[in-house]
PDB file of C-alpha atoms and ligand atoms in Angstrom:
ATOM      1  CA  MET A   1     -14.305 139.851 -38.367  1.00  0.00           C
ATOM      2  CA  SER A   2     -11.154 138.157 -37.943  1.00  0.00           C
ATOM      3  CA  GLN A   3     -10.679 135.988 -34.938  1.00  0.00           C
ATOM      4  CA  ILE A   4      -7.592 137.113 -33.109  1.00  0.00           C
ATOM      5  CA  LYS A   5      -6.168 134.277 -30.942  1.00  0.00           C
ATOM      6  CA  SER A   6      -4.369 135.169 -27.817  1.00  0.00           C
ATOM      7  CA  ALA A   7      -0.664 133.804 -27.824  1.00  0.00           C
ATOM      8  CA  PRO A   8       0.757 133.073 -24.416  1.00  0.00           C
ATOM      9  CA  VAL A   9       4.185 132.573 -25.877  1.00  0.00           C
ATOM     10  CA  GLU A  10       5.755 133.683 -22.560  1.00  0.00           C
ATOM     11  CA  HIS A  11       4.399 130.332 -21.115  1.00  0.00           C
ATOM     12  CA  GLY A  12       5.354 127.971 -24.182  1.00  0.00           C
ATOM     13  CA  PHE A  13       1.344 127.920 -25.005  1.00  0.00           C
ATOM     14  CA  GLY A  14       1.331 125.649 -21.608  1.00  0.00           C
ATOM     15  CA  VAL A  15       3.593 122.911 -22.936  1.00  0.00           C
ATOM     16  CA  THR A  16       6.413 123.980 -20.450  1.00  0.00           C
ATOM     17  CA  ASP A  17       4.222 123.142 -17.385  1.00  0.00           C
ATOM     18  CA  GLU A  18       2.779 119.993 -19.216  1.00  0.00           C
ATOM     19  CA  VAL A  19       6.316 118.565 -19.598  1.00  0.00           C
ATOM     20  CA  VAL A  20       7.537 119.425 -16.162  1.00  0.00           C
ATOM     21  CA  ALA A  21       4.529 117.928 -14.665  1.00  0.00           C
ATOM     22  CA  ARG A  22       4.601 114.584 -16.658  1.00  0.00           C
ATOM     23  CA  LEU A  23       8.483 114.430 -15.507  1.00  0.00           C
ATOM     24  CA  GLU A  24       6.969 114.526 -11.896  1.00  0.00           C
ATOM     25  CA  ALA A  25       6.678 110.691 -12.286  1.00  0.00           C
ATOM     26  CA  THR A  26      10.453 110.167 -12.530  1.00  0.00           C
ATOM     27  CA  PRO A  27      11.163 107.760  -9.618  1.00  0.00           C
ATOM     28  CA  ASP A  28      14.919 109.000  -9.024  1.00  0.00           C
ATOM     29  CA  PRO A  29      14.414 112.391  -7.201  1.00  0.00           C
ATOM     30  CA  ARG A  30      17.774 113.909  -8.713  1.00  0.00           C
ATOM     31  CA  LEU A  31      17.029 112.886 -12.286  1.00  0.00           C
ATOM     32  CA  ARG A  32      13.556 114.410 -11.671  1.00  0.00           C
ATOM     33  CA  GLU A  33      15.007 117.720 -10.609  1.00  0.00           C
ATOM     34  CA  ILE A  34      17.700 117.674 -13.446  1.00  0.00           C
ATOM     35  CA  MET A  35      15.181 117.070 -16.180  1.00  0.00           C
ATOM     36  CA  GLN A  36      12.478 119.388 -14.858  1.00  0.00           C
ATOM     37  CA  ALA A  37      15.110 122.183 -14.550  1.00  0.00           C
ATOM     38  CA  ALA A  38      16.661 121.300 -18.059  1.00  0.00           C
ATOM     39  CA  VAL A  39      13.165 121.624 -19.495  1.00  0.00           C
ATOM     40  CA  ARG A  40      12.257 124.725 -17.755  1.00  0.00           C
ATOM     41  CA  HIS A  41      15.510 126.377 -18.815  1.00  0.00           C
ATOM     42  CA  LEU A  42      15.564 125.132 -22.427  1.00  0.00           C
ATOM     43  CA  HIS A  43      11.946 126.279 -22.938  1.00  0.00           C
ATOM     44  CA  ALA A  44      13.013 130.023 -21.507  1.00  0.00           C
ATOM     45  CA  PHE A  45      15.670 129.994 -23.868  1.00  0.00           C
ATOM     46  CA  ALA A  46      13.730 129.227 -26.919  1.00  0.00           C
ATOM     47  CA  THR A  47      11.128 131.678 -25.833  1.00  0.00           C
ATOM     48  CA  GLU A  48      13.556 134.519 -24.908  1.00  0.00           C
ATOM     49  CA  VAL A  49      15.202 134.195 -28.500  1.00  0.00           C
ATOM     50  CA  ARG A  50      11.751 133.496 -30.342  1.00  0.00           C
ATOM     51  CA  LEU A  51      13.554 130.578 -32.123  1.00  0.00           C
ATOM     52  CA  THR A  52      12.504 130.127 -35.675  1.00  0.00           C
ATOM     53  CA  ASP A  53      11.976 126.634 -37.217  1.00  0.00           C
ATOM     54  CA  GLU A  54      14.926 127.287 -39.281  1.00  0.00           C
ATOM     55  CA  GLU A  55      17.125 127.878 -36.244  1.00  0.00           C
ATOM     56  CA  TRP A  56      15.614 125.019 -34.342  1.00  0.00           C
ATOM     57  CA  PHE A  57      16.638 122.591 -37.334  1.00  0.00           C
ATOM     58  CA  ALA A  58      20.093 124.409 -37.369  1.00  0.00           C
ATOM     59  CA  GLY A  59      20.720 123.601 -33.673  1.00  0.00           C
ATOM     60  CA  ILE A  60      19.803 119.927 -34.297  1.00  0.00           C
ATOM     61  CA  MET A  61      22.311 119.670 -37.257  1.00  0.00           C
ATOM     62  CA  PHE A  62      24.942 121.070 -35.204  1.00  0.00           C
ATOM     63  CA  LEU A  63      24.545 118.762 -32.349  1.00  0.00           C
ATOM     64  CA  THR A  64      24.328 115.769 -34.701  1.00  0.00           C
ATOM     65  CA  ALA A  65      27.491 117.082 -36.308  1.00  0.00           C
ATOM     66  CA  THR A  66      29.134 117.327 -32.867  1.00  0.00           C
ATOM     67  CA  GLY A  67      28.073 113.718 -32.080  1.00  0.00           C
ATOM     68  CA  GLN A  68      29.343 112.492 -35.474  1.00  0.00           C
ATOM     69  CA  MET A  69      32.918 114.068 -34.734  1.00  0.00           C
ATOM     70  CA  CYS A  70      33.385 111.916 -31.529  1.00  0.00           C
ATOM     71  CA  ASP A  71      35.125 108.593 -31.519  1.00  0.00           C
ATOM     72  CA  ASP A  72      37.721 106.906 -29.311  1.00  0.00           C
ATOM     73  CA  VAL A  73      40.235 109.786 -29.210  1.00  0.00           C
ATOM     74  CA  ARG A  74      38.042 112.723 -30.092  1.00  0.00           C
ATOM     75  CA  GLN A  75      35.396 114.181 -27.855  1.00  0.00           C
ATOM     76  CA  GLU A  76      33.636 117.269 -29.490  1.00  0.00           C
ATOM     77  CA  PHE A  77      30.734 117.438 -26.808  1.00  0.00           C
ATOM     78  CA  ILE A  78      33.559 117.979 -24.189  1.00  0.00           C
ATOM     79  CA  LEU A  79      35.291 120.560 -26.393  1.00  0.00           C
ATOM     80  CA  LEU A  80      31.680 122.159 -26.745  1.00  0.00           C
ATOM     81  CA  SER A  81      31.318 122.222 -22.998  1.00  0.00           C
ATOM     82  CA  ASP A  82      34.863 123.663 -22.519  1.00  0.00           C
ATOM     83  CA  THR A  83      34.277 126.435 -25.069  1.00  0.00           C
ATOM     84  CA  LEU A  84      30.969 127.606 -23.383  1.00  0.00           C
ATOM     85  CA  GLY A  85      32.786 127.734 -20.059  1.00  0.00           C
ATOM     86  CA  LEU A  86      30.469 124.785 -18.813  1.00  0.00           C
ATOM     87  CA  SER A  87      33.271 122.595 -17.766  1.00  0.00           C
ATOM     88  CA  THR A  88      34.961 125.595 -15.894  1.00  0.00           C
ATOM     89  CA  LEU A  89      31.671 126.338 -14.044  1.00  0.00           C
ATOM     90  CA  VAL A  90      31.104 122.616 -12.941  1.00  0.00           C
ATOM     91  CA  ASP A  91      34.783 122.464 -11.936  1.00  0.00           C
ATOM     92  CA  ALA A  92      34.478 125.766  -9.763  1.00  0.00           C
ATOM     93  CA  MET A  93      31.180 124.482  -8.107  1.00  0.00           C
ATOM     94  CA  ASN A  94      32.735 121.177  -7.178  1.00  0.00           C
ATOM     95  CA  HIS A  95      36.272 121.650  -6.519  1.00  0.00           C
ATOM     96  CA  SER A  96      36.515 125.188  -5.134  1.00  0.00           C
ATOM     97  CA  HIS A  97      39.598 125.610  -2.682  1.00  0.00           C
ATOM     98  CA  VAL A  98      39.076 129.362  -1.929  1.00  0.00           C
ATOM     99  CA  GLU A  99      39.317 128.834   1.868  1.00  0.00           C
ATOM    100  CA  ASP A 100      41.366 125.589   2.266  1.00  0.00           C
ATOM    101  CA  LEU A 101      44.889 126.523   0.792  1.00  0.00           C
ATOM    102  CA  ALA A 102      44.928 123.541  -1.536  1.00  0.00           C
ATOM    103  CA  THR A 103      45.896 123.857  -5.069  1.00  0.00           C
ATOM    104  CA  ASP A 104      43.245 125.091  -7.605  1.00  0.00           C
ATOM    105  CA  SER A 105      41.818 122.644  -9.933  1.00  0.00           C
ATOM    106  CA  THR A 106      40.931 123.246 -13.739  1.00  0.00           C
ATOM    107  CA  ILE A 107      39.535 121.409 -16.413  1.00  0.00           C
ATOM    108  CA  LEU A 108      40.680 118.034 -17.540  1.00  0.00           C
ATOM    109  CA  GLY A 109      40.438 118.764 -21.441  1.00  0.00           C
ATOM    110  CA  PRO A 110      39.843 115.920 -24.190  1.00  0.00           C
ATOM    111  CA  PHE A 111      43.441 114.821 -24.488  1.00  0.00           C
ATOM    112  CA  TYR A 112      44.113 112.839 -21.194  1.00  0.00           C
ATOM    113  CA  VAL A 113      45.067 109.143 -21.921  1.00  0.00           C
ATOM    114  CA  PRO A 114      45.126 106.846 -18.831  1.00  0.00           C
ATOM    115  CA  GLU A 115      48.097 104.444 -18.180  1.00  0.00           C
ATOM    116  CA  SER A 116      51.002 106.747 -18.988  1.00  0.00           C
ATOM    117  CA  PRO A 117      54.429 105.233 -18.612  1.00  0.00           C
ATOM    118  CA  TRP A 118      55.798 105.247 -15.051  1.00  0.00           C
ATOM    119  CA  ARG A 119      59.025 107.398 -15.263  1.00  0.00           C
ATOM    120  CA  GLU A 120      61.832 108.114 -12.799  1.00  0.00           C
ATOM    121  CA  PHE A 121      62.555 111.260 -10.941  1.00  0.00           C
ATOM    122  CA  GLY A 122      63.742 113.745 -13.475  1.00  0.00           C
ATOM    123  CA  GLU A 123      63.162 111.433 -16.237  1.00  0.00           C
ATOM    124  CA  SER A 124      62.331 113.081 -19.589  1.00  0.00           C
ATOM    125  CA  MET A 125      58.966 112.635 -21.104  1.00  0.00           C
ATOM    126  CA  VAL A 126      60.246 113.371 -24.538  1.00  0.00           C
ATOM    127  CA  GLU A 127      60.287 110.273 -26.718  1.00  0.00           C
ATOM    128  CA  PHE A 128      60.315 112.111 -29.961  1.00  0.00           C
ATOM    129  CA  ASP A 129      61.835 115.536 -30.825  1.00  0.00           C
ATOM    130  CA  CYS A 130      59.330 117.860 -32.213  1.00  0.00           C
ATOM    131  CA  GLY A 131      61.586 120.790 -31.122  1.00  0.00           C
ATOM    132  CA  GLY A 132      60.963 123.342 -28.420  1.00  0.00           C
ATOM    133  CA  GLU A 133      62.921 124.523 -25.304  1.00  0.00           C
ATOM    134  CA  PRO A 134      64.079 121.862 -22.945  1.00  0.00           C
ATOM    135  CA  SER A 135      62.557 122.381 -19.373  1.00  0.00           C
ATOM    136  CA  ILE A 136      62.085 121.095 -16.066  1.00  0.00           C
ATOM    137  CA  LEU A 137      58.908 121.232 -13.869  1.00  0.00           C
ATOM    138  CA  ARG A 138      59.805 120.548 -10.410  1.00  0.00           C
ATOM    139  CA  GLY A 139      58.652 121.164  -6.739  1.00  0.00           C
ATOM    140  CA  ARG A 140      56.949 119.338  -3.810  1.00  0.00           C
ATOM    141  CA  VAL A 141      53.544 117.863  -2.930  1.00  0.00           C
ATOM    142  CA  LEU A 142      52.440 118.981   0.275  1.00  0.00           C
ATOM    143  CA  ASP A 143      49.346 118.622   2.783  1.00  0.00           C
ATOM    144  CA  GLN A 144      47.451 121.707   3.832  1.00  0.00           C
ATOM    145  CA  GLN A 145      49.836 122.250   6.951  1.00  0.00           C
ATOM    146  CA  GLY A 146      52.910 122.175   4.606  1.00  0.00           C
ATOM    147  CA  ALA A 147      54.093 118.773   5.491  1.00  0.00           C
ATOM    148  CA  PRO A 148      55.375 116.883   2.464  1.00  0.00           C
ATOM    149  CA  ILE A 149      53.527 113.769   1.110  1.00  0.00           C
ATOM    150  CA  ALA A 150      55.926 110.987  -0.010  1.00  0.00           C
ATOM    151  CA  GLY A 151      54.735 108.526  -2.667  1.00  0.00           C
ATOM    152  CA  ALA A 152      52.179 110.999  -4.156  1.00  0.00           C
ATOM    153  CA  VAL A 153      51.671 110.238  -7.949  1.00  0.00           C
ATOM    154  CA  LEU A 154      51.806 112.954 -10.733  1.00  0.00           C
ATOM    155  CA  ASP A 155      50.262 112.082 -14.021  1.00  0.00           C
ATOM    156  CA  ALA A 156      51.680 114.449 -16.419  1.00  0.00           C
ATOM    157  CA  TRP A 157      50.851 115.356 -20.163  1.00  0.00           C
ATOM    158  CA  GLN A 158      51.534 118.230 -22.514  1.00  0.00           C
ATOM    159  CA  ASN A 159      51.526 119.152 -26.240  1.00  0.00           C
ATOM    160  CA  ALA A 160      54.582 119.041 -28.371  1.00  0.00           C
ATOM    161  CA  ALA A 161      56.152 122.245 -29.630  1.00  0.00           C
ATOM    162  CA  ASN A 162      54.325 121.693 -32.971  1.00  0.00           C
ATOM    163  CA  ARG A 163      51.162 122.327 -31.019  1.00  0.00           C
ATOM    164  CA  PHE A 164      49.770 118.648 -30.924  1.00  0.00           C
ATOM    165  CA  TYR A 165      49.534 116.133 -28.269  1.00  0.00           C
ATOM    166  CA  ALA A 166      50.523 112.548 -29.250  1.00  0.00           C
ATOM    167  CA  VAL A 167      47.005 111.412 -29.237  1.00  0.00           C
ATOM    168  CA  GLN A 168      46.292 113.830 -32.112  1.00  0.00           C
ATOM    169  CA  GLN A 169      49.089 112.704 -34.219  1.00  0.00           C
ATOM    170  CA  PRO A 170      49.350 108.881 -34.062  1.00  0.00           C
ATOM    171  CA  ASP A 171      51.191 108.804 -37.353  1.00  0.00           C
ATOM    172  CA  VAL A 172      53.996 111.320 -36.171  1.00  0.00           C
ATOM    173  CA  GLN A 173      54.352 110.903 -32.522  1.00  0.00           C
ATOM    174  CA  PRO A 174      54.650 107.717 -30.234  1.00  0.00           C
ATOM    175  CA  PRO A 175      51.536 107.305 -28.239  1.00  0.00           C
ATOM    176  CA  THR A 176      53.308 108.036 -24.843  1.00  0.00           C
ATOM    177  CA  ASN A 177      55.251 110.954 -26.100  1.00  0.00           C
ATOM    178  CA  LEU A 178      55.252 113.819 -23.503  1.00  0.00           C
ATOM    179  CA  ARG A 179      53.152 111.707 -20.916  1.00  0.00           C
ATOM    180  CA  GLY A 180      54.497 110.169 -17.865  1.00  0.00           C
ATOM    181  CA  ARG A 181      53.528 109.096 -14.224  1.00  0.00           C
ATOM    182  CA  TYR A 182      55.922 110.300 -11.363  1.00  0.00           C
ATOM    183  CA  ARG A 183      56.131 109.650  -7.737  1.00  0.00           C
ATOM    184  CA  THR A 184      57.359 112.073  -5.032  1.00  0.00           C
ATOM    185  CA  ASP A 185      60.548 110.906  -3.037  1.00  0.00           C
ATOM    186  CA  ALA A 186      60.670 110.787   0.655  1.00  0.00           C
ATOM    187  CA  ASP A 187      60.602 114.542   0.945  1.00  0.00           C
ATOM    188  CA  GLY A 188      57.614 114.891  -1.303  1.00  0.00           C
ATOM    189  CA  ARG A 189      59.766 116.212  -4.106  1.00  0.00           C
ATOM    190  CA  TYR A 190      59.018 115.595  -7.749  1.00  0.00           C
ATOM    191  CA  GLU A 191      60.923 116.458 -10.951  1.00  0.00           C
ATOM    192  CA  ILE A 192      59.437 116.219 -14.617  1.00  0.00           C
ATOM    193  CA  ARG A 193      61.687 116.855 -17.598  1.00  0.00           C
ATOM    194  CA  ALA A 194      59.911 117.970 -20.740  1.00  0.00           C
ATOM    195  CA  VAL A 195      59.728 120.942 -22.935  1.00  0.00           C
ATOM    196  CA  ARG A 196      58.539 124.364 -22.303  1.00  0.00           C
ATOM    197  CA  PRO A 197      54.804 124.587 -22.828  1.00  0.00           C
ATOM    198  CA  THR A 198      53.544 126.343 -25.998  1.00  0.00           C
ATOM    199  CA  ASP A 199      50.304 128.067 -26.792  1.00  0.00           C
ATOM    200  CA  TYR A 200      48.143 125.833 -29.051  1.00  0.00           C
ATOM    201  CA  PRO A 201      44.730 126.123 -30.840  1.00  0.00           C
ATOM    202  CA  ILE A 202      42.049 123.835 -29.938  1.00  0.00           C
ATOM    203  CA  PRO A 203      40.950 121.549 -32.599  1.00  0.00           C
ATOM    204  CA  SER A 204      39.059 123.843 -35.340  1.00  0.00           C
ATOM    205  CA  ASP A 205      38.167 121.397 -37.879  1.00  0.00           C
ATOM    206  CA  GLY A 206      34.861 120.371 -36.394  1.00  0.00           C
ATOM    207  CA  PRO A 207      31.505 122.150 -35.580  1.00  0.00           C
ATOM    208  CA  VAL A 208      32.808 123.617 -32.446  1.00  0.00           C
ATOM    209  CA  GLY A 209      35.759 125.314 -34.345  1.00  0.00           C
ATOM    210  CA  LYS A 210      33.178 126.522 -36.836  1.00  0.00           C
ATOM    211  CA  LEU A 211      31.125 127.995 -34.011  1.00  0.00           C
ATOM    212  CA  ILE A 212      34.083 129.702 -32.463  1.00  0.00           C
ATOM    213  CA  LYS A 213      34.857 131.383 -35.760  1.00  0.00           C
ATOM    214  CA  GLU A 214      31.301 132.387 -36.438  1.00  0.00           C
ATOM    215  CA  THR A 215      31.195 134.102 -32.947  1.00  0.00           C
ATOM    216  CA  GLY A 216      34.160 135.986 -33.595  1.00  0.00           C
ATOM    217  CA  ARG A 217      36.391 134.451 -30.942  1.00  0.00           C
ATOM    218  CA  HIS A 218      39.964 133.025 -31.075  1.00  0.00           C
ATOM    219  CA  GLU A 219      40.826 129.414 -30.720  1.00  0.00           C
ATOM    220  CA  TRP A 220      44.030 129.440 -28.611  1.00  0.00           C
ATOM    221  CA  ARG A 221      44.728 127.893 -25.283  1.00  0.00           C
ATOM    222  CA  ALA A 222      47.236 129.592 -22.944  1.00  0.00           C
ATOM    223  CA  ALA A 223      50.594 127.637 -22.682  1.00  0.00           C
ATOM    224  CA  HIS A 224      50.341 124.919 -19.852  1.00  0.00           C
ATOM    225  CA  MET A 225      51.258 121.250 -18.744  1.00  0.00           C
ATOM    226  CA  HIS A 226      48.377 119.124 -17.409  1.00  0.00           C
ATOM    227  CA  LEU A 227      48.695 117.230 -14.244  1.00  0.00           C
ATOM    228  CA  LYS A 228      46.543 114.789 -12.115  1.00  0.00           C
ATOM    229  CA  VAL A 229      47.983 114.536  -8.489  1.00  0.00           C
ATOM    230  CA  SER A 230      46.888 112.031  -6.078  1.00  0.00           C
ATOM    231  CA  ALA A 231      48.004 110.525  -2.799  1.00  0.00           C
ATOM    232  CA  ASP A 232      46.085 107.928  -0.485  1.00  0.00           C
ATOM    233  CA  GLY A 233      43.776 109.723   1.897  1.00  0.00           C
ATOM    234  CA  TYR A 234      43.754 113.151  -0.191  1.00  0.00           C
ATOM    235  CA  GLU A 235      41.303 114.490  -2.677  1.00  0.00           C
ATOM    236  CA  PRO A 236      42.696 113.856  -6.231  1.00  0.00           C
ATOM    237  CA  LEU A 237      43.409 117.087  -7.990  1.00  0.00           C
ATOM    238  CA  THR A 238      43.171 117.675 -11.867  1.00  0.00           C
ATOM    239  CA  THR A 239      44.893 120.779 -12.764  1.00  0.00           C
ATOM    240  CA  HIS A 240      47.302 122.789 -15.106  1.00  0.00           C
ATOM    241  CA  VAL A 241      50.490 124.722 -14.556  1.00  0.00           C
ATOM    242  CA  PHE A 242      50.269 127.725 -17.135  1.00  0.00           C
ATOM    243  CA  ASP A 243      53.300 129.384 -18.375  1.00  0.00           C
ATOM    244  CA  SER A 244      53.436 133.114 -17.147  1.00  0.00           C
ATOM    245  CA  GLY A 245      55.118 133.931 -20.671  1.00  0.00           C
ATOM    246  CA  SER A 246      51.897 132.930 -22.728  1.00  0.00           C
ATOM    247  CA  ALA A 247      50.072 135.505 -24.689  1.00  0.00           C
ATOM    248  CA  PHE A 248      46.648 134.105 -23.731  1.00  0.00           C
ATOM    249  CA  LEU A 249      46.450 133.868 -19.994  1.00  0.00           C
ATOM    250  CA  ASP A 250      43.655 136.523 -20.057  1.00  0.00           C
ATOM    251  CA  SER A 251      41.697 135.039 -22.959  1.00  0.00           C
ATOM    252  CA  ASP A 252      42.202 131.284 -22.845  1.00  0.00           C
ATOM    253  CA  THR A 253      39.553 130.010 -25.257  1.00  0.00           C
ATOM    254  CA  VAL A 254      38.183 127.492 -22.562  1.00  0.00           C
ATOM    255  CA  PHE A 255      38.368 129.874 -19.644  1.00  0.00           C
ATOM    256  CA  GLY A 256      40.644 127.486 -17.876  1.00  0.00           C
ATOM    257  CA  VAL A 257      43.298 129.945 -16.406  1.00  0.00           C
ATOM    258  CA  LYS A 258      43.464 130.592 -12.774  1.00  0.00           C
ATOM    259  CA  ARG A 259      46.224 133.102 -11.640  1.00  0.00           C
ATOM    260  CA  SER A 260      47.259 130.629  -8.719  1.00  0.00           C
ATOM    261  CA  LEU A 261      48.181 128.015 -11.531  1.00  0.00           C
ATOM    262  CA  VAL A 262      50.523 130.307 -13.314  1.00  0.00           C
ATOM    263  CA  GLY A 263      54.536 129.591 -12.796  1.00  0.00           C
ATOM    264  CA  ASP A 264      57.576 130.980 -14.315  1.00  0.00           C
ATOM    265  CA  PHE A 265      59.751 128.897 -16.710  1.00  0.00           C
ATOM    266  CA  ALA A 266      62.973 130.909 -15.917  1.00  0.00           C
ATOM    267  CA  MET A 267      66.342 130.157 -17.829  1.00  0.00           C
ATOM    268  CA  ASP A 268      68.871 128.527 -15.315  1.00  0.00           C
ATOM    269  CA  SER A 269      72.665 128.876 -15.904  1.00  0.00           C
ATOM    270  CA  GLU A 270      72.657 125.684 -18.092  1.00  0.00           C
ATOM    271  CA  GLY A 271      70.160 127.019 -20.511  1.00  0.00           C
ATOM    272  CA  LEU A 272      67.307 125.026 -19.254  1.00  0.00           C
ATOM    273  CA  ARG A 273      63.832 126.434 -18.524  1.00  0.00           C
ATOM    274  CA  VAL A 274      63.067 125.699 -14.841  1.00  0.00           C
ATOM    275  CA  CYS A 275      59.583 126.173 -13.256  1.00  0.00           C
ATOM    276  CA  GLU A 276      59.296 125.541  -9.450  1.00  0.00           C
ATOM    277  CA  PHE A 277      55.728 124.704  -8.590  1.00  0.00           C
ATOM    278  CA  ASP A 278      54.237 123.127  -5.435  1.00  0.00           C
ATOM    279  CA  PHE A 279      51.113 121.212  -5.128  1.00  0.00           C
ATOM    280  CA  VAL A 280      48.811 121.103  -2.011  1.00  0.00           C
ATOM    281  CA  LEU A 281      46.248 118.478  -1.749  1.00  0.00           C
ATOM    282  CA  ALA A 282      43.185 118.708   0.485  1.00  0.00           C
ATOM    283  CA  ARG A 283      42.507 115.824   2.894  1.00  0.00           C
ATOM    284  CA  GLN A 284      39.629 113.412   1.847  1.00  0.00           C
ATOM    285  CA  GLU A 285      36.651 113.969   3.865  1.00  0.00           C
ATOM    286  CA  THR A 286      35.595 110.788   5.454  1.00  0.00           C
ATOM    287  CA  SER A 287      32.085 109.783   6.042  1.00  0.00           C
ATOM    288  CA  ASP A 288      31.980 109.763   9.593  1.00  0.00           C
ATOM    289  CA  ALA A 289      33.633 113.307   9.851  1.00  0.00           C
TER     290      ALA A 289
HETATM  291  C1  BEZ B   1      43.493 121.011 -23.427  1.00  0.00           C
HETATM  292  O1  BEZ B   1      44.039 121.534 -22.561  1.00  0.00           O
HETATM  293  O2  BEZ B   1      44.091 119.873 -23.703  1.00  0.00           O
HETATM  294  C2  BEZ B   1      42.082 121.287 -23.983  1.00  0.00           C
HETATM  295  C3  BEZ B   1      41.137 121.776 -23.119  1.00  0.00           C
HETATM  296  C4  BEZ B   1      39.973 122.065 -23.632  1.00  0.00           C
HETATM  297  C5  BEZ B   1      39.847 122.037 -24.972  1.00  0.00           C
HETATM  298  C6  BEZ B   1      40.732 121.562 -25.790  1.00  0.00           C
HETATM  299  C7  BEZ B   1      41.960 121.448 -25.320  1.00  0.00           C
HETATM  300 FE1   FE B   2      46.148 120.936 -22.984  1.00  0.00          FE
END
């Protein structure tokens, strides 16, 4: 007579509880909470899909390739987080401005480079001609009562019309092309000269690009300019201004679009594309508030 073992797979053969119990010894309470929840959810995922040996190893190889794709200027794990919607979820949980009138934030993306050159009011960020339509992004930085914030800093960066950021093309574009830091004037005004943003594909030559293709998704980001806006006494804002003419506003591959961040790059009488966009910063909460 064959001996039939009972197989309590729903409970990971008891291993889930055992790992969670062992993690109980973690001195840092937040690390304990995160690790125990991570183990529970990871085991539940493997149980739900009845992960096979081959699939487990394919996952290991995928994560290995993702790490191997990272270097000083390429962060494939952030790209993975972005394409899975995790970056947008974390941003939404930590920077929601639904009730306080401040400008919405969105993801940072992998192409931010600190220490961009300081530029004058209205100066162009174009240092190398890759084509595209000349454009101006201008407006004010305001507090939640509508008062202008003088001396606020806008750190801007965008892709060229050839679809690449300067950091992706060190042999083609100068490293500070289409990047710049601007200050608002006494009336809280800023003006950035650049090129009209274009839709562009996220890097698709790595494991994340392969996964995007295998899951039948497209790789396009909706046209945008990135900005970090900051001022003393206010919460720093990381955001985008999206071009209303983009074909990918409803299907941005990294889930970064918010309707409140869409602006019109309208043609003016001199043939320039001009977008007017005001940013509203939230007051920094003080610890004794
Ligand atoms: C970007 O907007 O630069 C970006 C964001 C997420 C993934 C890839 C690119
Ligand atoms: Fe971008």
